Amino acid sequence: MVAAGLKAARRAWCLYDVGNSAFATTVMAALFPPFFRNLAQAAGFEPTQATSLWGYVTAGSLLVLALSAPLLGALADARARRKLFLGCFAGVGVLATAAFFFIGAADWVLAAGLFVVANFGFGASIIFYESLLPALAAGRDMDRLSTRAYGWGYAGGGLLLVLNLVMVTRPEAFGLTGTGQAVRVAFLTVALWWGAFSVPVLRRVPEPPAALDGDGRAGPAQAFRRLARTFGQIRRFRQLTLFLVAYWIYNDGIGTIVKMATAYGSEIGIGMTHLMGALVLTQAVGVPCAFLFGRLAGRVGPKRAIVWALAVYCLISVGGFFLQNAWHFYLLAGLVGTVQGGAQALSRSVFGSMVPARRSAEFFGFYSASGKLAGVAGPLVFSVVGQVSGTSRVGIVALIIFFVAGGWLLTRVDLQAGIRQAERENTSS
């Protein structure tokens, strides 16, 4: 690939982050949690029960994805159809998100089902999206490209979130009858945005070659065999496995804060305008900080930069316990923005640097599965602790254990040894 073509492919790859970030911000983080809580309360659930119910729905959706991710990755590698799978699952997510418009006033069961489908499409598409990264960059370039995509995603997701905020706070200016209709129309804008920004990656990024079996064949049967073989072989990659366990733990805490923040804020009594406004602040702060984390990783190393981010998350969890009003929520949202994109982008590039290139989708399937399966535990801990204690304040503090344990394990990872092992695997394949 010539330099100009590679540059265009990298831009196209980053643009998918712009598209899917709309789902992560407007739907997953901002609008759907309080929307779902209102549906649950309209159906007769108490406020804390409604928050816990959202946690259980979130955990269930992640469990479905976690159980599917390794097989999806293996199949994509075997058939060299990463982009096809990306497009198909993104399409599923887009259509399910558009269907949110038709959810009834107290129909929390339909809402839960559609969210599970949409979140599955979102998460599955990211497996194949991330598996394209090793073909586009290596080494420090991978760190920079990964953080650039997160920065673009923050900017794009934040831009649509601002539009949705104006739509929800001033529905009459858009010819809408009220806030309820505005929220549903906002879901439609996410579907359109996500779909539109899926096109460049499908058109511009080249498909990496299939990882064939020894007999040169590729197909579903080979995918199953390769998946079974990977379960045995992944233990050979000691540093990669150790990193996966660390990521499994600390990303659980990060994901739980993202998914439960507005539901928790709504339970405390913070209005929709302030909840969305705080998330706009997260996006605005996150854009420059994602790029700064890329530079920070160049100075202190990506592993240490992630550990610093986890220390900030510990402060956020403690601050969440004392949350009382809107400005507290804005403060915590700003702190999240300083570290969220950087921690996740550097985690992705650290993992990618230790992955054998020709089996990237299969290994990224494990990466996604570890994150999503871990993501089941966080919302469950938050919800169960909240129900038992009668308040979600205790649940938010309980998340500290994920950051402390995950950060400690991360310090045990020998990144250079993991990179050298991946390089040996590439040379011998």
Tab-separated table of C-alpha atoms in Angstrom:
chain	number	residue	atom	x	y	z
A	1	MET	CA	0.000	0.000	0.000
A	2	VAL	CA	1.398	3.412	-0.930
A	3	ALA	CA	1.784	6.080	1.731
A	4	ALA	CA	-1.197	8.114	0.516
A	5	GLY	CA	-3.405	5.021	0.530
A	6	LEU	CA	-2.289	4.110	4.032
A	7	LYS	CA	-3.050	7.622	5.243
A	8	ALA	CA	-6.547	7.464	3.729
A	9	ALA	CA	-7.112	4.014	5.262
A	10	ARG	CA	-6.095	5.275	8.695
A	11	ARG	CA	-8.478	8.231	8.419
A	12	ALA	CA	-11.293	5.897	7.391
A	13	TRP	CA	-10.531	3.593	10.304
A	14	CYS	CA	-10.676	6.499	12.764
A	15	LEU	CA	-14.000	7.660	11.328
A	16	TYR	CA	-15.701	4.485	12.504
A	17	ASP	CA	-14.895	5.589	16.046
A	18	VAL	CA	-16.726	8.828	15.252
A	19	GLY	CA	-19.769	6.794	14.243
A	20	ASN	CA	-19.977	4.196	16.997
A	21	SER	CA	-19.161	6.788	19.665
A	22	ALA	CA	-22.617	8.256	19.092
A	23	PHE	CA	-24.098	5.028	20.452
A	24	ALA	CA	-21.639	4.992	23.353
A	25	THR	CA	-22.383	8.595	24.340
A	26	THR	CA	-25.971	9.500	23.430
A	27	VAL	CA	-27.486	6.037	23.933
A	28	MET	CA	-25.386	4.011	26.365
A	29	ALA	CA	-24.104	6.823	28.584
A	30	ALA	CA	-26.570	9.712	28.305
A	31	LEU	CA	-30.146	8.970	27.295
A	32	PHE	CA	-30.956	5.285	27.519
A	33	PRO	CA	-30.188	4.654	31.246
A	34	PRO	CA	-32.581	7.357	32.571
A	35	PHE	CA	-35.023	6.540	29.736
A	36	PHE	CA	-35.036	2.902	30.859
A	37	ARG	CA	-35.362	3.868	34.527
A	38	ASN	CA	-38.448	5.946	33.692
A	39	LEU	CA	-39.980	2.986	31.856
A	40	ALA	CA	-39.254	0.675	34.809
A	41	GLN	CA	-40.711	3.135	37.332
A	42	ALA	CA	-43.794	3.584	35.155
A	43	ALA	CA	-44.161	-0.216	35.329
A	44	GLY	CA	-44.089	-0.122	39.157
A	45	PHE	CA	-40.427	-0.467	40.186
A	46	GLU	CA	-38.993	1.625	43.031
A	47	PRO	CA	-36.189	4.127	42.140
A	48	THR	CA	-33.288	2.033	43.474
A	49	GLN	CA	-34.825	-1.108	41.990
A	50	ALA	CA	-35.075	0.605	38.609
A	51	THR	CA	-31.371	1.522	38.746
A	52	SER	CA	-30.441	-2.039	39.701
A	53	LEU	CA	-32.655	-3.421	36.930
A	54	TRP	CA	-30.697	-1.352	34.408
A	55	GLY	CA	-27.488	-2.839	35.817
A	56	TYR	CA	-28.821	-6.362	35.318
A	57	VAL	CA	-29.877	-5.601	31.724
A	58	THR	CA	-26.426	-4.174	31.016
A	59	ALA	CA	-24.713	-7.229	32.515
A	60	GLY	CA	-26.911	-9.570	30.494
A	61	SER	CA	-26.172	-7.812	27.219
A	62	LEU	CA	-22.431	-8.004	27.891
A	63	LEU	CA	-22.650	-11.693	28.787
A	64	VAL	CA	-24.263	-12.491	25.413
A	65	LEU	CA	-21.477	-10.647	23.613
A	66	ALA	CA	-18.703	-12.141	25.740
A	67	LEU	CA	-19.812	-15.688	24.978
A	68	SER	CA	-19.883	-14.959	21.237
A	69	ALA	CA	-16.775	-12.799	20.787
A	70	PRO	CA	-14.052	-15.494	20.568
A	71	LEU	CA	-15.911	-17.473	17.904
A	72	LEU	CA	-16.685	-14.340	15.916
A	73	GLY	CA	-13.031	-13.364	15.922
A	74	ALA	CA	-11.875	-16.820	14.885
A	75	LEU	CA	-14.398	-17.003	12.054
A	76	ALA	CA	-13.424	-13.590	10.728
A	77	ASP	CA	-9.747	-14.528	10.653
A	78	ALA	CA	-10.402	-17.835	8.923
A	79	ARG	CA	-12.545	-16.304	6.181
A	80	ALA	CA	-10.746	-12.934	5.797
A	81	ARG	CA	-14.112	-11.237	6.179
A	82	ARG	CA	-13.411	-8.776	8.971
A	83	LYS	CA	-15.015	-5.869	7.116
A	84	LEU	CA	-18.054	-7.928	6.138
A	85	PHE	CA	-18.638	-8.906	9.747
A	86	LEU	CA	-18.037	-5.320	10.860
A	87	GLY	CA	-20.650	-4.047	8.411
A	88	CYS	CA	-23.217	-6.717	9.281
A	89	PHE	CA	-23.030	-6.222	13.031
A	90	ALA	CA	-22.934	-2.441	12.721
A	91	GLY	CA	-26.110	-2.743	10.625
A	92	VAL	CA	-27.782	-4.830	13.347
A	93	GLY	CA	-26.867	-2.212	15.925
A	94	VAL	CA	-28.080	0.667	13.760
A	95	LEU	CA	-31.467	-0.952	13.079
A	96	ALA	CA	-32.045	-1.885	16.728
A	97	THR	CA	-31.142	1.653	17.814
A	98	ALA	CA	-33.611	3.110	15.297
A	99	ALA	CA	-36.287	0.780	16.727
A	100	PHE	CA	-35.958	2.493	20.131
A	101	PHE	CA	-38.265	5.135	18.654
A	102	PHE	CA	-41.210	2.705	18.916
A	103	ILE	CA	-40.820	1.718	22.598
A	104	GLY	CA	-43.982	2.356	24.608
A	105	ALA	CA	-44.316	4.477	27.748
A	106	ALA	CA	-43.920	1.578	30.237
A	107	ASP	CA	-42.536	-1.163	27.987
A	108	TRP	CA	-39.283	-1.851	29.805
A	109	VAL	CA	-39.183	-5.471	28.553
A	110	LEU	CA	-39.109	-4.397	24.884
A	111	ALA	CA	-36.583	-1.702	25.760
A	112	ALA	CA	-34.344	-4.268	27.441
A	113	GLY	CA	-34.562	-6.638	24.479
A	114	LEU	CA	-33.775	-3.972	21.890
A	115	PHE	CA	-30.876	-2.671	23.952
A	116	VAL	CA	-29.378	-6.165	24.197
A	117	VAL	CA	-29.551	-6.480	20.384
A	118	ALA	CA	-28.174	-2.972	19.764
A	119	ASN	CA	-25.365	-3.393	22.267
A	120	PHE	CA	-24.485	-6.762	20.753
A	121	GLY	CA	-24.204	-5.179	17.305
A	122	PHE	CA	-22.129	-2.345	18.758
A	123	GLY	CA	-19.721	-4.590	20.650
A	124	ALA	CA	-19.397	-7.247	17.941
A	125	SER	CA	-18.616	-4.653	15.270
A	126	ILE	CA	-15.816	-3.268	17.449
A	127	ILE	CA	-14.153	-6.706	17.548
A	128	PHE	CA	-13.677	-6.585	13.778
A	129	TYR	CA	-12.935	-2.862	13.754
A	130	GLU	CA	-10.130	-3.264	16.288
A	131	SER	CA	-8.780	-6.347	14.507
A	132	LEU	CA	-7.905	-4.093	11.537
A	133	LEU	CA	-5.541	-1.989	13.676
A	134	PRO	CA	-2.386	-4.170	13.441
A	135	ALA	CA	-2.575	-4.006	9.616
A	136	LEU	CA	-2.569	-0.185	9.709
A	137	ALA	CA	0.148	0.597	12.271
A	138	ALA	CA	2.821	-0.911	14.494
A	139	GLY	CA	4.797	0.104	17.565
A	140	ARG	CA	4.406	3.731	18.649
A	141	ASP	CA	2.387	4.426	15.510
A	142	MET	CA	-0.213	2.025	16.877
A	143	ASP	CA	-0.395	4.023	20.130
A	144	ARG	CA	-0.831	7.261	18.180
A	145	LEU	CA	-3.407	5.875	15.750
A	146	SER	CA	-5.415	4.260	18.541
A	147	THR	CA	-5.496	7.444	20.636
A	148	ARG	CA	-6.274	9.531	17.525
A	149	ALA	CA	-9.327	7.359	16.868
A	150	TYR	CA	-10.504	7.829	20.436
A	151	GLY	CA	-9.965	11.580	20.126
A	152	TRP	CA	-11.983	11.715	16.913
A	153	GLY	CA	-14.629	9.547	18.559
A	154	TYR	CA	-14.912	11.924	21.497
A	155	ALA	CA	-15.260	14.862	19.109
A	156	GLY	CA	-17.838	13.180	16.883
A	157	GLY	CA	-19.859	11.621	19.689
A	158	GLY	CA	-19.743	14.907	21.589
A	159	LEU	CA	-20.950	16.899	18.588
A	160	LEU	CA	-24.044	14.741	18.178
A	161	LEU	CA	-24.584	14.732	21.932
A	162	VAL	CA	-24.683	18.547	21.906
A	163	LEU	CA	-27.324	18.454	19.174
A	164	ASN	CA	-29.331	15.906	21.158
A	165	LEU	CA	-28.994	18.023	24.315
A	166	VAL	CA	-30.478	21.030	22.528
A	167	MET	CA	-33.195	18.795	21.076
A	168	VAL	CA	-34.169	17.405	24.499
A	169	THR	CA	-34.089	20.772	26.300
A	170	ARG	CA	-35.854	22.725	23.501
A	171	PRO	CA	-38.022	20.206	21.643
A	172	GLU	CA	-40.361	22.931	20.336
A	173	ALA	CA	-37.503	24.418	18.306
A	174	PHE	CA	-37.371	21.152	16.336
A	175	GLY	CA	-41.141	20.871	15.911
A	176	LEU	CA	-41.389	18.133	18.556
A	177	THR	CA	-44.219	17.789	21.054
A	178	GLY	CA	-42.109	17.305	24.184
A	179	THR	CA	-39.083	15.754	25.866
A	180	GLY	CA	-40.322	12.185	25.425
A	181	GLN	CA	-40.581	12.529	21.664
A	182	ALA	CA	-37.276	14.391	21.541
A	183	VAL	CA	-35.492	11.498	23.277
A	184	ARG	CA	-36.918	9.037	20.764
A	185	VAL	CA	-35.903	11.230	17.817
A	186	ALA	CA	-32.429	11.496	19.348
A	187	PHE	CA	-32.187	7.707	19.132
A	188	LEU	CA	-32.950	7.977	15.397
A	189	THR	CA	-30.167	10.533	14.918
A	190	VAL	CA	-27.721	8.099	16.536
A	191	ALA	CA	-28.745	5.353	14.104
A	192	LEU	CA	-28.269	7.658	11.102
A	193	TRP	CA	-24.935	9.003	12.377
A	194	TRP	CA	-23.565	5.554	13.165
A	195	GLY	CA	-24.637	4.204	9.777
A	196	ALA	CA	-23.136	7.104	7.830
A	197	PHE	CA	-19.722	6.913	9.500
A	198	SER	CA	-19.563	3.158	8.971
A	199	VAL	CA	-19.172	3.622	5.219
A	200	PRO	CA	-15.537	4.902	5.032
A	201	VAL	CA	-13.973	1.985	6.924
A	202	LEU	CA	-15.820	-0.489	4.688
A	203	ARG	CA	-14.692	1.286	1.529
A	204	ARG	CA	-11.158	2.477	2.298
A	205	VAL	CA	-9.518	0.012	4.695
A	206	PRO	CA	-8.035	-3.056	2.955
A	207	GLU	CA	-9.002	-6.518	4.178
A	208	PRO	CA	-6.044	-8.293	5.851
A	209	PRO	CA	-5.347	-11.803	4.523
A	210	ALA	CA	-6.982	-14.875	6.012
A	211	ALA	CA	-5.101	-16.861	8.611
A	212	LEU	CA	-5.248	-20.235	6.883
A	213	ASP	CA	-4.817	-23.651	8.422
A	214	GLY	CA	-1.807	-25.709	7.416
A	215	ASP	CA	-3.682	-27.257	4.496
A	216	GLY	CA	-4.447	-23.812	3.067
A	217	ARG	CA	-8.190	-23.983	3.725
A	218	ALA	CA	-10.439	-21.427	5.403
A	219	GLY	CA	-14.025	-21.993	6.463
A	220	PRO	CA	-16.384	-22.337	9.424
A	221	ALA	CA	-15.033	-25.767	10.405
A	222	GLN	CA	-11.507	-24.393	10.375
A	223	ALA	CA	-12.692	-21.434	12.454
A	224	PHE	CA	-14.002	-23.777	15.152
A	225	ARG	CA	-10.766	-25.762	15.119
A	226	ARG	CA	-8.689	-22.602	15.325
A	227	LEU	CA	-10.844	-21.326	18.186
A	228	ALA	CA	-10.290	-24.532	20.152
A	229	ARG	CA	-6.577	-24.341	19.390
A	230	THR	CA	-6.429	-20.732	20.555
A	231	PHE	CA	-7.858	-21.638	23.952
A	232	GLY	CA	-4.871	-23.921	24.368
A	233	GLN	CA	-2.288	-21.693	22.711
A	234	ILE	CA	-3.133	-18.403	24.373
A	235	ARG	CA	-1.549	-19.711	27.557
A	236	ARG	CA	1.790	-19.707	25.721
A	237	PHE	CA	1.577	-15.902	25.532
A	238	ARG	CA	2.250	-15.357	29.214
A	239	GLN	CA	2.494	-11.560	29.192
A	240	LEU	CA	-0.494	-11.205	26.889
A	241	THR	CA	-2.541	-13.444	29.171
A	242	LEU	CA	-1.484	-11.484	32.251
A	243	PHE	CA	-2.417	-8.240	30.537
A	244	LEU	CA	-5.815	-9.683	29.572
A	245	VAL	CA	-6.546	-10.545	33.199
A	246	ALA	CA	-5.529	-7.042	34.321
A	247	TYR	CA	-7.643	-5.490	31.568
A	248	TRP	CA	-10.514	-7.827	32.436
A	249	ILE	CA	-10.538	-6.371	35.946
A	250	TYR	CA	-9.855	-2.643	35.539
A	251	ASN	CA	-11.938	-2.205	32.386
A	252	ASP	CA	-14.862	-3.676	34.301
A	253	GLY	CA	-14.740	-0.662	36.627
A	254	ILE	CA	-14.354	1.797	33.732
A	255	GLY	CA	-17.252	0.297	31.810
A	256	THR	CA	-19.523	0.228	34.859
A	257	ILE	CA	-18.991	3.926	35.518
A	258	VAL	CA	-19.791	4.724	31.869
A	259	LYS	CA	-22.954	2.610	31.804
A	260	MET	CA	-24.313	3.429	35.268
A	261	ALA	CA	-23.395	7.112	35.688
A	262	THR	CA	-26.579	8.727	34.375
A	263	ALA	CA	-28.810	6.067	35.952
A	264	TYR	CA	-27.097	6.780	39.269
A	265	GLY	CA	-27.349	10.544	38.745
A	266	SER	CA	-31.035	10.214	37.898
A	267	GLU	CA	-31.605	8.273	41.134
A	268	ILE	CA	-29.861	11.048	43.111
A	269	GLY	CA	-32.281	13.551	41.535
A	270	ILE	CA	-30.139	15.247	38.876
A	271	GLY	CA	-32.217	16.346	35.890
A	272	MET	CA	-31.793	15.162	32.307
A	273	THR	CA	-30.380	18.519	31.157
A	274	HIS	CA	-27.552	18.404	33.681
A	275	LEU	CA	-26.886	14.705	33.044
A	276	MET	CA	-26.457	15.339	29.331
A	277	GLY	CA	-24.562	18.569	29.896
A	278	ALA	CA	-22.050	16.773	32.109
A	279	LEU	CA	-21.501	14.158	29.423
A	280	VAL	CA	-20.904	16.911	26.870
A	281	LEU	CA	-18.206	18.147	29.245
A	282	THR	CA	-16.736	14.625	29.338
A	283	GLN	CA	-16.521	14.625	25.548
A	284	ALA	CA	-15.026	18.129	25.387
A	285	VAL	CA	-12.357	17.296	27.958
A	286	GLY	CA	-11.797	13.866	26.452
A	287	VAL	CA	-10.803	15.104	22.983
A	288	PRO	CA	-7.522	16.829	23.949
A	289	CYS	CA	-6.825	14.420	26.816
A	290	ALA	CA	-6.988	11.372	24.539
A	291	PHE	CA	-4.259	12.931	22.377
A	292	LEU	CA	-2.286	13.990	25.459
A	293	PHE	CA	-2.335	10.431	26.742
A	294	GLY	CA	-0.778	9.328	23.460
A	295	ARG	CA	2.084	11.770	24.105
A	296	LEU	CA	2.273	10.775	27.761
A	297	ALA	CA	2.679	7.151	26.723
A	298	GLY	CA	5.604	8.181	24.543
A	299	ARG	CA	7.334	9.698	27.597
A	300	VAL	CA	6.545	7.333	30.463
A	301	GLY	CA	5.358	4.261	28.555
A	302	PRO	CA	1.768	3.134	27.920
A	303	LYS	CA	1.641	0.824	30.944
A	304	ARG	CA	2.509	3.528	33.458
A	305	ALA	CA	0.113	5.976	31.775
A	306	ILE	CA	-2.743	3.487	32.221
A	307	VAL	CA	-1.855	2.998	35.901
A	308	TRP	CA	-2.032	6.770	36.432
A	309	ALA	CA	-5.462	6.818	34.800
A	310	LEU	CA	-6.673	4.067	37.152
A	311	ALA	CA	-5.570	6.132	40.148
A	312	VAL	CA	-7.834	8.938	38.915
A	313	TYR	CA	-10.714	6.456	38.627
A	314	CYS	CA	-10.250	5.567	42.297
A	315	LEU	CA	-10.782	9.244	43.147
A	316	ILE	CA	-13.889	9.296	40.928
A	317	SER	CA	-15.402	6.321	42.768
A	318	VAL	CA	-14.850	7.962	46.148
A	319	GLY	CA	-16.264	11.240	44.838
A	320	GLY	CA	-19.338	9.391	43.567
A	321	PHE	CA	-20.216	8.339	47.100
A	322	PHE	CA	-20.455	12.003	48.172
A	323	LEU	CA	-22.364	13.135	45.062
A	324	GLN	CA	-25.144	15.531	46.072
A	325	ASN	CA	-25.975	17.943	43.257
A	326	ALA	CA	-25.407	18.850	39.629
A	327	TRP	CA	-22.064	20.610	39.973
A	328	HIS	CA	-20.623	17.552	41.728
A	329	PHE	CA	-21.720	15.479	38.752
A	330	TYR	CA	-20.082	17.954	36.355
A	331	LEU	CA	-16.830	17.745	38.324
A	332	LEU	CA	-16.738	13.945	38.227
A	333	ALA	CA	-17.686	13.929	34.540
A	334	GLY	CA	-14.747	16.220	33.801
A	335	LEU	CA	-12.384	13.892	35.664
A	336	VAL	CA	-13.700	10.927	33.678
A	337	GLY	CA	-13.001	12.833	30.473
A	338	THR	CA	-9.350	13.320	31.410
A	339	VAL	CA	-8.617	9.593	31.588
A	340	GLN	CA	-11.297	7.492	29.901
A	341	GLY	CA	-10.231	7.752	26.263
A	342	GLY	CA	-6.528	7.554	27.054
A	343	ALA	CA	-6.853	4.473	29.272
A	344	GLN	CA	-8.955	2.567	26.748
A	345	ALA	CA	-6.956	3.628	23.700
A	346	LEU	CA	-3.635	2.695	25.287
A	347	SER	CA	-5.074	-0.606	26.494
A	348	ARG	CA	-6.083	-1.407	22.925
A	349	SER	CA	-2.661	-0.544	21.525
A	350	VAL	CA	-0.789	-2.395	24.297
A	351	PHE	CA	-2.787	-5.509	23.509
A	352	GLY	CA	-2.299	-5.039	19.757
A	353	SER	CA	1.462	-4.802	20.196
A	354	MET	CA	1.540	-8.285	21.780
A	355	VAL	CA	-0.777	-9.957	19.251
A	356	PRO	CA	0.454	-12.111	16.331
A	357	ALA	CA	-0.581	-10.046	13.290
A	358	ARG	CA	-2.145	-12.793	11.159
A	359	ARG	CA	-4.467	-13.905	13.979
A	360	SER	CA	-5.476	-10.428	15.033
A	361	ALA	CA	-9.275	-10.829	14.828
A	362	GLU	CA	-9.173	-14.084	16.771
A	363	PHE	CA	-7.036	-12.562	19.513
A	364	PHE	CA	-9.041	-9.356	19.541
A	365	GLY	CA	-12.081	-11.584	19.984
A	366	PHE	CA	-10.491	-12.792	23.203
A	367	TYR	CA	-9.664	-9.193	24.095
A	368	SER	CA	-13.272	-8.144	23.580
A	369	ALA	CA	-14.595	-11.229	25.357
A	370	SER	CA	-12.388	-10.618	28.372
A	371	GLY	CA	-13.562	-7.009	28.568
A	372	LYS	CA	-17.232	-7.827	28.036
A	373	LEU	CA	-17.257	-10.834	30.351
A	374	ALA	CA	-15.548	-8.695	32.970
A	375	GLY	CA	-18.141	-6.047	32.247
A	376	VAL	CA	-20.778	-8.444	33.527
A	377	ALA	CA	-19.294	-8.410	37.023
A	378	GLY	CA	-19.140	-4.614	37.482
A	379	PRO	CA	-22.821	-3.820	36.878
A	380	LEU	CA	-23.778	-6.888	38.932
A	381	VAL	CA	-21.636	-5.749	41.874
A	382	PHE	CA	-23.018	-2.222	41.569
A	383	SER	CA	-26.629	-3.465	41.387
A	384	VAL	CA	-26.454	-6.132	44.088
A	385	VAL	CA	-24.610	-3.856	46.532
A	386	GLY	CA	-27.102	-1.083	45.791
A	387	GLN	CA	-30.077	-3.354	46.416
A	388	VAL	CA	-28.660	-4.852	49.601
A	389	SER	CA	-27.584	-1.500	51.054
A	390	GLY	CA	-30.675	0.361	49.821
A	391	THR	CA	-28.564	2.995	48.030
A	392	SER	CA	-26.363	3.032	44.947
A	393	ARG	CA	-23.801	5.201	46.775
A	394	VAL	CA	-22.215	2.114	48.285
A	395	GLY	CA	-22.243	0.416	44.887
A	396	ILE	CA	-20.180	3.183	43.278
A	397	VAL	CA	-17.521	2.972	46.015
A	398	ALA	CA	-17.316	-0.811	45.617
A	399	LEU	CA	-15.867	-0.266	42.123
A	400	ILE	CA	-12.520	0.806	43.625
A	401	ILE	CA	-11.520	-2.831	43.991
A	402	PHE	CA	-11.541	-3.223	40.210
A	403	PHE	CA	-9.129	-0.319	39.676
A	404	VAL	CA	-6.750	-1.315	42.471
A	405	ALA	CA	-6.581	-5.021	41.583
A	406	GLY	CA	-6.386	-4.411	37.835
A	407	GLY	CA	-3.717	-1.750	38.218
A	408	TRP	CA	-1.574	-3.971	40.425
A	409	LEU	CA	-1.720	-6.827	37.906
A	410	LEU	CA	-0.877	-4.427	35.092
A	411	THR	CA	2.360	-3.464	36.842
A	412	ARG	CA	3.374	-7.142	36.655
A	413	VAL	CA	3.164	-7.231	32.828
A	414	ASP	CA	6.519	-7.262	30.955
A	415	LEU	CA	5.431	-5.432	27.813
A	416	GLN	CA	8.723	-5.817	25.931
A	417	ALA	CA	8.762	-9.579	26.522
A	418	GLY	CA	5.210	-9.793	25.182
A	419	ILE	CA	6.137	-7.821	22.045
A	420	ARG	CA	9.165	-10.023	21.394
A	421	GLN	CA	7.054	-13.168	21.656
A	422	ALA	CA	4.532	-11.801	19.149
A	423	GLU	CA	7.354	-10.956	16.748
A	424	ARG	CA	8.740	-14.480	17.012
A	425	GLU	CA	5.289	-15.884	16.287
A	426	ASN	CA	4.953	-13.661	13.208
A	427	THR	CA	8.367	-14.751	11.906
A	428	SER	CA	7.649	-18.447	12.368
A	429	SER	CA	4.149	-18.380	10.804
